[in-house]
Amino acid sequence: MASTTSTSSTTQEVSEPRLFGLLAEFSEASNLISAAAAIRDAGYKRWDCYSPFPVHGMDRVMRLKPTVLPWMVFAGGFAGATGALALAWFCNAYAYPLIFSGKPYWSLPANIPVAFPLTILLASITTFFGLWALTGLPRPHHPLFTSERFRRVTDDGFFIAIEATDPCYHTATTTELLRRLGAIAVEEIKD
Amino acid sequence: MEHSSINLGPREEFYLDQAASRTSKMALAIGLVALAVAAVLGFTRHDSMRQFLFGYLTAWCFYFGITASALFFVLSHHLFRSTWSVVLRRLAEALACNFIPLAIGLIPILLGLHQIYPWTSAAYMHSTVELRNKLGILNEKFFLIRCILYFIPLIALSLYFRRVSLVQDQDGHVSRLLALRKHSGWGFLALFWIINFVGADFIMSLQPKWLTYAEPLFFFAGAIMTIYAVLPLLAMWLQQKGRLQNAITVDHYHDLGRWLFAWMMFWIYIGFAQYMLIWYANIPKETLFFLIRDMGPWLWITLALLFGHFVIPFFGLFSRRAKRRKGLLAFWCVWLLVFAYLDLFWQIMPMVWVNTPAGERALNHINHFDPYHLERSAGALAWIPLSPEAIAVNILCVLGIGGLLLAHTFYLLRKESLVPLKDPGLPESLAFEDHV
């Protein structure tokens, strides 16, 4: 192992921050909407809007695709229902048949109470962790946190960030576009 | 709240004016004719009007459910300080006032009490110790007193909540809204208990021998669902007439659809809980109810309810799209209203044959754990409430009472604004948008 080279390359990564993209601040929510529409029309793909509260109509303007989470939840709930019924059947009717109060070994009504909570349990667990997976949580750090200005996003700041990995991204022209759309400040984010 | 942000459009968009009177008159005519034909058809059956009275009772309970759930909508709106439903509240307020015609509509039921309820017969009630012990509750005098006790608060609440809301249209005082919120608490509790007691008195007491856990709550669950099917249909009708075009949006329909779905789930939850506990305990006094509905044609109605009131609409109403597309939502609203009626039909109509001497004799087999002979002796009897004329009487009763109540609703809506104009929550309701 060439230990010296690997060490030097690590220090190089730390000393030279990677470019994340451009952060633009807008003065109010309506400007954010019109700017988002223009950025969408300009063909950008990897960008996002940040605001202190949900802005009505933003989903439509950004052309956000519906989430696949409901399908994951459905699969979770289905697995819970069938799993519970299969387990009850295997235990009570197949592996070790027992007679309880003169009821048949296997019967649907008796096992619905088991299937019901397990459906809910697996569906809610899928919802919880599915949401984490789809939103990329847990994420202790985000490049935008390096910006002093961005702190106001939880108070009164409206922002759009365009990532450098976007095929349309070009520092000069993108900055120019954001300024034209009414950004009161544009800064380069490095992390 | 800034009133400049209210954009209701021109005045014609939120007043019905002539259209209300026209619809009201038409509904009145249809209602009167349908009820008259039902009564004549019932008379020609020579069963001392039993079929007519049972059909009438079923339709009355169905519309009691819709009216009670309209009041439920108004009271829960105030109790939870909702703003999304402000634009729908005036319609629910008018529907809730149908308690007045419903109280008048009690007269045929009270006159036919002896034909409908077996507990009106002294000989029947003294036949067993258990029945004798129920005489304190199941007697005509106390039944009448209870009817009065139910309808006084119901009528008072519905009139008060509509009146104060209309006064606020004039003066715009926020104190009106605060008064309504103050009274919504006890009103909500009173309404809950009254619906449960109506379920016990009008439906469960049809079988005085029956013991159960959840029948009144089952009636409550089925009843409350109906307003969330009626309001979208009424709103769509109004929008087709050019009213409330901007006020009611797809987001309001979406939320009504969600409530419809939720109450449908509550119905099967309570219905299944009752069924499973009775199935598991397997005591004749309790299984009586399901045994009767297990025989011959009634098994198919039971299964139709399971699938039509739960399984099929569960998948049909599940997706976001189904609740946001008007045509689809309207389809499921009509579907669930039909099955809400079938639910009451299933609870009430078998009593047409059960509460007869022949039915009583047939059911004696239950006490001997003899379902085979029960099926044999009762099989033909079970068809009585399902003959074509009998079903025609039922349908005519639904049209009849429905027509009269619709006439009353539109009579109330003829002059007032279709939305509460000076409610502080109106701008928020108009701008309501659904993010989920």
CSV table of N, CA, C and O in Angstrom, one decimal, chain B residues 344-383:
chain,number,residue,atom,x,y,z
B,344,LEU,N,-79.8,-0.8,5.9
B,344,LEU,CA,-80.9,-0.6,6.8
B,344,LEU,C,-82.0,-1.6,6.4
B,344,LEU,O,-82.7,-2.2,7.2
B,345,PHE,N,-82.1,-1.9,5.1
B,345,PHE,CA,-83.1,-2.9,4.6
B,345,PHE,C,-82.8,-4.2,5.2
B,345,PHE,O,-83.7,-4.9,5.7
B,346,TRP,N,-81.5,-4.5,5.2
B,346,TRP,CA,-81.0,-5.8,5.8
B,346,TRP,C,-81.3,-5.9,7.3
B,346,TRP,O,-81.6,-6.9,7.8
B,347,GLN,N,-81.2,-4.7,8.0
B,347,GLN,CA,-81.4,-4.7,9.4
B,347,GLN,C,-82.9,-4.8,9.8
B,347,GLN,O,-83.3,-5.4,10.8
B,348,ILE,N,-83.7,-4.2,8.9
B,348,ILE,CA,-85.2,-4.0,9.3
B,348,ILE,C,-86.1,-5.0,8.6
B,348,ILE,O,-86.9,-5.6,9.3
B,349,MET,N,-85.9,-5.2,7.3
B,349,MET,CA,-87.0,-5.9,6.5
B,349,MET,C,-87.2,-7.3,6.9
B,349,MET,O,-88.3,-7.8,6.7
B,350,PRO,N,-86.2,-8.1,7.4
B,350,PRO,CA,-86.5,-9.5,7.7
B,350,PRO,C,-87.6,-9.6,8.8
B,350,PRO,O,-88.3,-10.6,8.8
B,351,MET,N,-87.8,-8.5,9.5
B,351,MET,CA,-88.8,-8.6,10.6
B,351,MET,C,-90.2,-8.7,10.1
B,351,MET,O,-91.1,-9.0,10.8
B,352,VAL,N,-90.4,-8.4,8.8
B,352,VAL,CA,-91.7,-8.5,8.2
B,352,VAL,C,-92.2,-9.9,8.3
B,352,VAL,O,-93.4,-10.1,8.6
B,353,TRP,N,-91.3,-10.9,8.1
B,353,TRP,CA,-91.8,-12.3,8.3
B,353,TRP,C,-91.5,-12.8,9.7
B,353,TRP,O,-92.2,-13.7,10.2
B,354,VAL,N,-90.4,-12.4,10.3
B,354,VAL,CA,-90.0,-12.9,11.6
B,354,VAL,C,-91.1,-12.6,12.7
B,354,VAL,O,-91.5,-13.5,13.5
B,355,ASN,N,-91.6,-11.3,12.6
B,355,ASN,CA,-92.6,-10.9,13.7
B,355,ASN,C,-94.0,-11.3,13.3
B,355,ASN,O,-94.9,-10.5,13.3
B,356,THR,N,-94.2,-12.6,12.9
B,356,THR,CA,-95.5,-13.1,12.6
B,356,THR,C,-95.6,-14.4,13.4
B,356,THR,O,-94.6,-15.0,13.7
B,357,PRO,N,-96.8,-14.9,13.6
B,357,PRO,CA,-97.0,-16.2,14.3
B,357,PRO,C,-96.2,-17.3,13.6
B,357,PRO,O,-95.5,-18.0,14.3
B,358,ALA,N,-96.3,-17.3,12.3
B,358,ALA,CA,-95.5,-18.4,11.6
B,358,ALA,C,-94.0,-18.2,11.7
B,358,ALA,O,-93.3,-19.2,11.9
B,359,GLY,N,-93.6,-17.0,11.7
B,359,GLY,CA,-92.2,-16.7,11.9
B,359,GLY,C,-91.7,-17.1,13.3
B,359,GLY,O,-90.6,-17.7,13.4
B,360,GLU,N,-92.5,-16.8,14.3
B,360,GLU,CA,-92.2,-17.1,15.7
B,360,GLU,C,-92.0,-18.6,15.8
B,360,GLU,O,-91.1,-19.1,16.4
B,361,ARG,N,-93.0,-19.3,15.2
B,361,ARG,CA,-93.0,-20.8,15.3
B,361,ARG,C,-91.7,-21.3,14.6
B,361,ARG,O,-91.0,-22.2,15.2
B,362,ALA,N,-91.4,-20.8,13.5
B,362,ALA,CA,-90.2,-21.3,12.8
B,362,ALA,C,-88.9,-21.0,13.6
B,362,ALA,O,-88.0,-21.8,13.7
B,363,LEU,N,-88.9,-19.8,14.2
B,363,LEU,CA,-87.7,-19.5,15.0
B,363,LEU,C,-87.5,-20.3,16.3
B,363,LEU,O,-86.4,-20.2,16.9
B,364,ASN,N,-88.5,-21.0,16.7
B,364,ASN,CA,-88.4,-21.8,17.9
B,364,ASN,C,-87.3,-22.8,17.7
B,364,ASN,O,-86.8,-23.3,18.7
B,365,HIS,N,-87.0,-23.2,16.4
B,365,HIS,CA,-86.0,-24.2,16.2
B,365,HIS,C,-84.6,-23.7,16.6
B,365,HIS,O,-83.8,-24.5,16.9
B,366,ILE,N,-84.5,-22.4,16.7
B,366,ILE,CA,-83.2,-21.8,17.2
B,366,ILE,C,-82.9,-22.3,18.6
B,366,ILE,O,-81.8,-22.7,18.9
B,367,ASN,N,-84.0,-22.2,19.4
B,367,ASN,CA,-83.8,-22.6,20.8
B,367,ASN,C,-83.4,-24.1,21.0
B,367,ASN,O,-82.9,-24.5,22.0
B,368,HIS,N,-83.7,-24.9,19.9
B,368,HIS,CA,-83.4,-26.3,20.0
B,368,HIS,C,-82.1,-26.5,19.1
B,368,HIS,O,-81.9,-27.7,18.8
B,369,PHE,N,-81.4,-25.5,18.8
B,369,PHE,CA,-80.1,-25.6,18.0
B,369,PHE,C,-80.4,-26.5,16.8
B,369,PHE,O,-79.7,-27.4,16.5
B,370,ASP,N,-81.4,-26.1,16.1
B,370,ASP,CA,-81.8,-26.9,14.9
B,370,ASP,C,-81.9,-26.1,13.7
B,370,ASP,O,-83.0,-25.8,13.1
B,371,PRO,N,-80.8,-25.6,13.2
B,371,PRO,CA,-80.8,-24.7,12.0
B,371,PRO,C,-81.4,-25.4,10.8
B,371,PRO,O,-82.0,-24.8,9.9
B,372,TYR,N,-81.3,-26.7,10.7
B,372,TYR,CA,-81.8,-27.4,9.5
B,372,TYR,C,-83.3,-27.2,9.4
B,372,TYR,O,-83.8,-26.8,8.4
B,373,HIS,N,-84.1,-27.5,10.5
B,373,HIS,CA,-85.5,-27.3,10.5
B,373,HIS,C,-85.9,-25.9,10.4
B,373,HIS,O,-87.0,-25.6,9.8
B,374,LEU,N,-85.1,-25.0,10.9
B,374,LEU,CA,-85.3,-23.6,10.8
B,374,LEU,C,-85.3,-23.2,9.3
B,374,LEU,O,-86.3,-22.6,8.8
B,375,GLU,N,-84.3,-23.6,8.6
B,375,GLU,CA,-84.2,-23.3,7.2
B,375,GLU,C,-85.4,-23.8,6.4
B,375,GLU,O,-85.9,-23.2,5.6
B,376,ARG,N,-85.8,-25.1,6.8
B,376,ARG,CA,-86.9,-25.7,6.0
B,376,ARG,C,-88.2,-25.0,6.3
B,376,ARG,O,-89.0,-24.8,5.3
B,377,SER,N,-88.5,-24.6,7.5
B,377,SER,CA,-89.8,-24.0,7.8
B,377,SER,C,-89.8,-22.6,7.5
B,377,SER,O,-90.9,-22.0,7.3
B,378,ALA,N,-88.6,-21.9,7.5
B,378,ALA,CA,-88.6,-20.5,7.3
B,378,ALA,C,-88.2,-20.1,5.9
B,378,ALA,O,-88.3,-18.9,5.5
B,379,GLY,N,-87.7,-21.0,5.1
B,379,GLY,CA,-87.2,-20.7,3.8
B,379,GLY,C,-88.1,-19.9,2.9
B,379,GLY,O,-87.8,-18.9,2.3
B,380,ALA,N,-89.4,-20.3,2.9
B,380,ALA,CA,-90.4,-19.6,2.0
B,380,ALA,C,-90.8,-18.3,2.6
B,380,ALA,O,-91.0,-17.3,1.9
B,381,LEU,N,-90.9,-18.3,4.0
B,381,LEU,CA,-91.3,-17.0,4.6
B,381,LEU,C,-90.3,-15.9,4.4
B,381,LEU,O,-90.6,-14.8,4.2
B,382,ALA,N,-89.0,-16.3,4.3
B,382,ALA,CA,-87.9,-15.3,4.1
B,382,ALA,C,-88.1,-14.5,2.8
B,382,ALA,O,-87.5,-13.4,2.7
B,383,TRP,N,-88.8,-15.1,1.9
B,383,TRP,CA,-89.0,-14.4,0.6
B,383,TRP,C,-90.0,-13.3,0.6
B,383,TRP,O,-90.1,-12.4,-0.3
